[in-house]
Amino acid sequence: FFLSSVLLAFGCKALSMSAPPDWEPCSLGRNGEGNADTFLKRNHGYGYNDMIALPTLTKDSLLENLARRYKYEVVYTYVGDIVVSVNPFKNVGNTGKAIRNKYKGGSRTALPPHIYALVDHAYNEMVRNEKSQSILISGESGAGKTEAMKIALSYIGEVSAKKGQRVSDEVASRLMQTNPIMEALGNAKTVRNNNSSRFGKHFDVQFSANGVIIGAFTSAYLLEKPRITVHLEGERNYHVFYMLAKAPAAVRESLGLTKWQDYKICNQKGTVAEVTTWNDAAEFEDMHEALLKVGFTEEARLELYKMLVFVLQLGNLDFKPGKEGSEAKDPKQVEACAALLQVTPQQLMDAISYRTMGGGKLSTYKVPLEPRAATAARNSLCAHIYCLVFDCVVSVINDYISVYNAAHCVGLLDIFGFENFKTNSFPQLCINFTNESLHNLFIEHVFKLEQEVYVKEEVEWNFVSYEDNQHIIDLIAKRPICVLGLLDEGCATGSGKDSTVLDNMHATFAQPKYKAYTKPKKSSDRTFLG
């Protein structure tokens, strides 16, 4: 299995240097295509194309080379067989059909570094060796991973079209239609990124034996569930809720939708009203049309919207103490939610305001929930319904685009970015752990293995110092004593509470050998730092 890696980073500090007399910033619009000759000229003569060739390989020399190139809008750089991409946050004229044609079968060393070169290499290796390939896209939130995925997919669709024009064009078009749908349902505005992917996705682009693209299978995982009901100041819920509220009047009226400010899961303290780089109304039109192109009927699309409206309406359901546990503050809100779910109001209230106990050989009985617990149950139902909607969309897309007789595939993994919020949920812990693991893979690939080769071949070499994050990965997941292990233990007992699990973590990890773990100074602080 061949692994090509795309590492994405951003935020380099540009160096103070005078620009060449004929250099000007790129003025192309968002969707403008770059000119091949201009691209080649602009990407020549600024620093090292491959940082393995740097005379001195240190952290400072790597960053200096990236900054030198970034200042002149040269955003791609090699580190061996890895492509480092520095997000320019604008169109710098490095994509387009004419530029793609240059890389089809072109020499990697004769052309400037590019994602196209990496994808071309993976594709040709698959065809030549009849072996599936994998491309990994990693980086922090806002690094441009999703855009890199689109660039890779556009190249794969075009390079395979040489061998089967009609089939490749049709499949590639369908595959690109999934972008507005998945971004609407799985992306959100965060503090660091206006269009942050809050889930991980893996595309298996499927090919025939002679290299013609014939389908694609999408896997999605680790959707950020807490965001469905709670988001931080300076952020928003998932894009799709705000897009529905900006839909054409006919759509909103058929769903009984009002403005987004009327829904509590969308309108919370510090919610961002408008996202500068995201047009809710225009993005809705794209998603609305794309759903019909990837397997949805008009009826299925309407049902999809109704379930999203149900989540919005359910988030407005509040509780007050009742004769037995809780009751709804507004019975009409229960009726509206029940109608969308096609159940009776009593069935919905029983599901939310009661907990069913017993089971197995024992008879079951219901325990009424006080308002706080009923609110938590309501939030769980909101998250569950939204996740079912998300999974349903992925399933329909796969049924429409994927095939079962593919000879080979090129896998593209777009992992969600690292985030560090004021308070991080369990899904965010999993997201950050995944990113730490991928960072460790990069460290091993670039530093550990390379230096081992130099030692074995007795090459004179000044060892590069780097921060190995293996101890962080071990703290989280090295069994049996790790954070995930203690969480499993707390769940298995059936009586575990947040406080007891946290106390167990403090007792286990608050010692010198676990240097990545920090216990709060105040006993009342029910968190841990890692």
PDB file of C-alpha atoms in Angstrom, residues 9-140:
ATOM      1  CA  ALA A   9       0.108  24.391   7.638  1.00  0.00           C
ATOM      2  CA  PHE A  10      -0.453  28.103   7.735  1.00  0.00           C
ATOM      3  CA  GLY A  11       0.475  31.299   9.555  1.00  0.00           C
ATOM      4  CA  CYS A  12       4.103  31.639   8.496  1.00  0.00           C
ATOM      5  CA  LYS A  13       5.651  35.040   9.176  1.00  0.00           C
ATOM      6  CA  ALA A  14       6.854  36.532   5.915  1.00  0.00           C
ATOM      7  CA  LEU A  15      10.451  37.662   5.693  1.00  0.00           C
ATOM      8  CA  SER A  16      11.428  41.256   5.033  1.00  0.00           C
ATOM      9  CA  MET A  17      12.864  41.210   1.543  1.00  0.00           C
ATOM     10  CA  SER A  18      12.455  43.257  -1.595  1.00  0.00           C
ATOM     11  CA  ALA A  19      10.219  41.795  -4.305  1.00  0.00           C
ATOM     12  CA  PRO A  20      11.570  41.185  -7.818  1.00  0.00           C
ATOM     13  CA  PRO A  21      10.781  44.170 -10.070  1.00  0.00           C
ATOM     14  CA  ASP A  22       8.305  42.217 -12.258  1.00  0.00           C
ATOM     15  CA  TRP A  23       6.458  40.436  -9.412  1.00  0.00           C
ATOM     16  CA  GLU A  24       2.868  41.329  -8.606  1.00  0.00           C
ATOM     17  CA  PRO A  25       0.325  39.628  -6.305  1.00  0.00           C
ATOM     18  CA  CYS A  26      -2.190  37.377  -8.045  1.00  0.00           C
ATOM     19  CA  SER A  27      -5.455  39.193  -8.778  1.00  0.00           C
ATOM     20  CA  LEU A  28      -7.587  36.235  -9.881  1.00  0.00           C
ATOM     21  CA  GLY A  29     -11.060  35.909  -8.407  1.00  0.00           C
ATOM     22  CA  ARG A  30     -12.149  33.008  -6.215  1.00  0.00           C
ATOM     23  CA  ASN A  31     -12.945  30.622  -9.095  1.00  0.00           C
ATOM     24  CA  GLY A  32     -10.442  31.926 -11.661  1.00  0.00           C
ATOM     25  CA  GLU A  33      -8.104  29.419 -13.332  1.00  0.00           C
ATOM     26  CA  GLY A  34      -4.365  29.997 -13.358  1.00  0.00           C
ATOM     27  CA  ASN A  35      -2.286  30.414 -16.502  1.00  0.00           C
ATOM     28  CA  ALA A  36       0.302  27.640 -16.887  1.00  0.00           C
ATOM     29  CA  ASP A  37       3.167  29.850 -18.126  1.00  0.00           C
ATOM     30  CA  THR A  38       2.533  32.455 -15.453  1.00  0.00           C
ATOM     31  CA  PHE A  39       2.376  29.725 -12.795  1.00  0.00           C
ATOM     32  CA  LEU A  40       5.729  28.239 -13.842  1.00  0.00           C
ATOM     33  CA  LYS A  41       7.364  31.651 -13.897  1.00  0.00           C
ATOM     34  CA  ARG A  42       5.985  32.696 -10.492  1.00  0.00           C
ATOM     35  CA  ASN A  43       7.045  29.414  -8.856  1.00  0.00           C
ATOM     36  CA  HIS A  44      10.714  29.565  -9.827  1.00  0.00           C
ATOM     37  CA  GLY A  45      13.585  30.967  -7.809  1.00  0.00           C
ATOM     38  CA  TYR A  46      12.113  31.409  -4.341  1.00  0.00           C
ATOM     39  CA  GLY A  47      13.846  29.220  -1.776  1.00  0.00           C
ATOM     40  CA  TYR A  48      14.205  25.451  -1.959  1.00  0.00           C
ATOM     41  CA  ASN A  49      11.565  23.345  -3.751  1.00  0.00           C
ATOM     42  CA  ASP A  50      12.495  20.336  -1.608  1.00  0.00           C
ATOM     43  CA  MET A  51      13.538  21.094   1.954  1.00  0.00           C
ATOM     44  CA  ILE A  52      15.481  17.844   2.186  1.00  0.00           C
ATOM     45  CA  ALA A  53      18.084  19.754   0.123  1.00  0.00           C
ATOM     46  CA  LEU A  54      18.482  22.517   2.718  1.00  0.00           C
ATOM     47  CA  PRO A  55      22.141  22.863   3.784  1.00  0.00           C
ATOM     48  CA  THR A  56      21.040  22.923   7.422  1.00  0.00           C
ATOM     49  CA  LEU A  57      17.876  21.048   8.351  1.00  0.00           C
ATOM     50  CA  THR A  58      16.487  22.717  11.461  1.00  0.00           C
ATOM     51  CA  LYS A  59      13.137  24.051  12.576  1.00  0.00           C
ATOM     52  CA  ASP A  60      14.256  27.619  11.837  1.00  0.00           C
ATOM     53  CA  SER A  61      15.569  26.785   8.366  1.00  0.00           C
ATOM     54  CA  LEU A  62      12.354  24.955   7.471  1.00  0.00           C
ATOM     55  CA  LEU A  63      10.178  27.882   8.575  1.00  0.00           C
ATOM     56  CA  GLU A  64      12.433  30.438   6.900  1.00  0.00           C
ATOM     57  CA  ASN A  65      12.212  28.589   3.580  1.00  0.00           C
ATOM     58  CA  LEU A  66       8.415  28.304   3.837  1.00  0.00           C
ATOM     59  CA  ALA A  67       8.104  31.992   4.748  1.00  0.00           C
ATOM     60  CA  ARG A  68      10.322  33.069   1.845  1.00  0.00           C
ATOM     61  CA  ARG A  69       8.148  31.137  -0.612  1.00  0.00           C
ATOM     62  CA  TYR A  70       4.866  32.159   1.010  1.00  0.00           C
ATOM     63  CA  LYS A  71       5.737  35.858   0.709  1.00  0.00           C
ATOM     64  CA  TYR A  72       5.696  35.462  -3.068  1.00  0.00           C
ATOM     65  CA  GLU A  73       2.595  33.240  -3.112  1.00  0.00           C
ATOM     66  CA  VAL A  74       4.541  30.009  -3.663  1.00  0.00           C
ATOM     67  CA  VAL A  75       2.435  27.826  -1.390  1.00  0.00           C
ATOM     68  CA  TYR A  76       3.649  24.288  -2.155  1.00  0.00           C
ATOM     69  CA  THR A  77       6.974  22.841  -0.986  1.00  0.00           C
ATOM     70  CA  TYR A  78       8.288  19.267  -0.840  1.00  0.00           C
ATOM     71  CA  VAL A  79       9.802  17.461   2.119  1.00  0.00           C
ATOM     72  CA  GLY A  80      10.894  14.315   0.324  1.00  0.00           C
ATOM     73  CA  ASP A  81       7.663  12.721  -0.930  1.00  0.00           C
ATOM     74  CA  ILE A  82       5.497  14.942   1.298  1.00  0.00           C
ATOM     75  CA  VAL A  83       3.842  18.122   0.043  1.00  0.00           C
ATOM     76  CA  VAL A  84       3.669  21.000   2.521  1.00  0.00           C
ATOM     77  CA  SER A  85       0.929  23.488   1.658  1.00  0.00           C
ATOM     78  CA  VAL A  86       0.753  26.925   3.291  1.00  0.00           C
ATOM     79  CA  ASN A  87      -2.796  28.266   3.047  1.00  0.00           C
ATOM     80  CA  PRO A  88      -2.765  31.594   1.130  1.00  0.00           C
ATOM     81  CA  PHE A  89      -6.436  32.330   1.953  1.00  0.00           C
ATOM     82  CA  LYS A  90      -6.878  33.535  -1.644  1.00  0.00           C
ATOM     83  CA  ASN A  91      -6.610  32.311  -5.216  1.00  0.00           C
ATOM     84  CA  VAL A  92      -2.913  32.529  -6.173  1.00  0.00           C
ATOM     85  CA  GLY A  93      -3.371  31.092  -9.667  1.00  0.00           C
ATOM     86  CA  ASN A  94      -1.876  27.656  -9.011  1.00  0.00           C
ATOM     87  CA  THR A  95      -4.863  25.533 -10.125  1.00  0.00           C
ATOM     88  CA  GLY A  96      -6.698  25.081 -13.411  1.00  0.00           C
ATOM     89  CA  LYS A  97      -6.938  22.834 -16.462  1.00  0.00           C
ATOM     90  CA  ALA A  98      -3.850  24.237 -18.204  1.00  0.00           C
ATOM     91  CA  ILE A  99      -1.728  23.690 -15.077  1.00  0.00           C
ATOM     92  CA  ARG A 100      -3.135  20.180 -14.579  1.00  0.00           C
ATOM     93  CA  ASN A 101      -2.105  19.302 -18.137  1.00  0.00           C
ATOM     94  CA  LYS A 102       1.507  20.190 -17.307  1.00  0.00           C
ATOM     95  CA  TYR A 103       1.604  17.614 -14.518  1.00  0.00           C
ATOM     96  CA  LYS A 104       0.018  14.707 -16.429  1.00  0.00           C
ATOM     97  CA  GLY A 105       2.967  12.352 -16.756  1.00  0.00           C
ATOM     98  CA  GLY A 106       5.382  15.235 -16.129  1.00  0.00           C
ATOM     99  CA  SER A 107       8.693  15.017 -14.283  1.00  0.00           C
ATOM    100  CA  ARG A 108       8.360  15.696 -10.573  1.00  0.00           C
ATOM    101  CA  THR A 109      11.776  17.360 -10.398  1.00  0.00           C
ATOM    102  CA  ALA A 110      11.276  19.501 -13.512  1.00  0.00           C
ATOM    103  CA  LEU A 111       8.015  21.064 -12.301  1.00  0.00           C
ATOM    104  CA  PRO A 112       7.278  23.161  -9.208  1.00  0.00           C
ATOM    105  CA  PRO A 113       5.975  21.322  -6.130  1.00  0.00           C
ATOM    106  CA  HIS A 114       2.228  20.748  -6.301  1.00  0.00           C
ATOM    107  CA  ILE A 115      -0.566  18.516  -5.053  1.00  0.00           C
ATOM    108  CA  TYR A 116      -1.083  17.619  -8.712  1.00  0.00           C
ATOM    109  CA  ALA A 117       2.374  16.000  -8.811  1.00  0.00           C
ATOM    110  CA  LEU A 118       1.633  13.930  -5.727  1.00  0.00           C
ATOM    111  CA  VAL A 119      -1.732  12.738  -7.079  1.00  0.00           C
ATOM    112  CA  ASP A 120      -0.238  12.009 -10.508  1.00  0.00           C
ATOM    113  CA  HIS A 121       2.431   9.872  -8.859  1.00  0.00           C
ATOM    114  CA  ALA A 122      -0.159   7.954  -6.815  1.00  0.00           C
ATOM    115  CA  TYR A 123      -2.355   7.378  -9.867  1.00  0.00           C
ATOM    116  CA  ASN A 124       0.515   6.173 -12.063  1.00  0.00           C
ATOM    117  CA  GLU A 125       1.792   3.875  -9.299  1.00  0.00           C
ATOM    118  CA  MET A 126      -1.676   2.343  -9.045  1.00  0.00           C
ATOM    119  CA  VAL A 127      -1.906   1.734 -12.809  1.00  0.00           C
ATOM    120  CA  ARG A 128       1.700   0.552 -13.191  1.00  0.00           C
ATOM    121  CA  ASN A 129       1.873  -1.755 -10.159  1.00  0.00           C
ATOM    122  CA  GLU A 130      -1.824  -2.687  -9.985  1.00  0.00           C
ATOM    123  CA  LYS A 131      -1.847  -1.720  -6.336  1.00  0.00           C
ATOM    124  CA  SER A 132      -4.180   0.602  -4.442  1.00  0.00           C
ATOM    125  CA  GLN A 133      -2.752   3.888  -3.173  1.00  0.00           C
ATOM    126  CA  SER A 134      -3.452   6.232  -0.282  1.00  0.00           C
ATOM    127  CA  ILE A 135      -3.118   9.994   0.136  1.00  0.00           C
ATOM    128  CA  LEU A 136      -3.269  11.505   3.612  1.00  0.00           C
ATOM    129  CA  ILE A 137      -4.267  15.146   4.114  1.00  0.00           C
ATOM    130  CA  SER A 138      -3.498  16.481   7.572  1.00  0.00           C
ATOM    131  CA  GLY A 139      -3.115  19.801   9.335  1.00  0.00           C
ATOM    132  CA  GLU A 140      -4.615  22.141  11.897  1.00  0.00           C
TER     133      GLU A 140
END
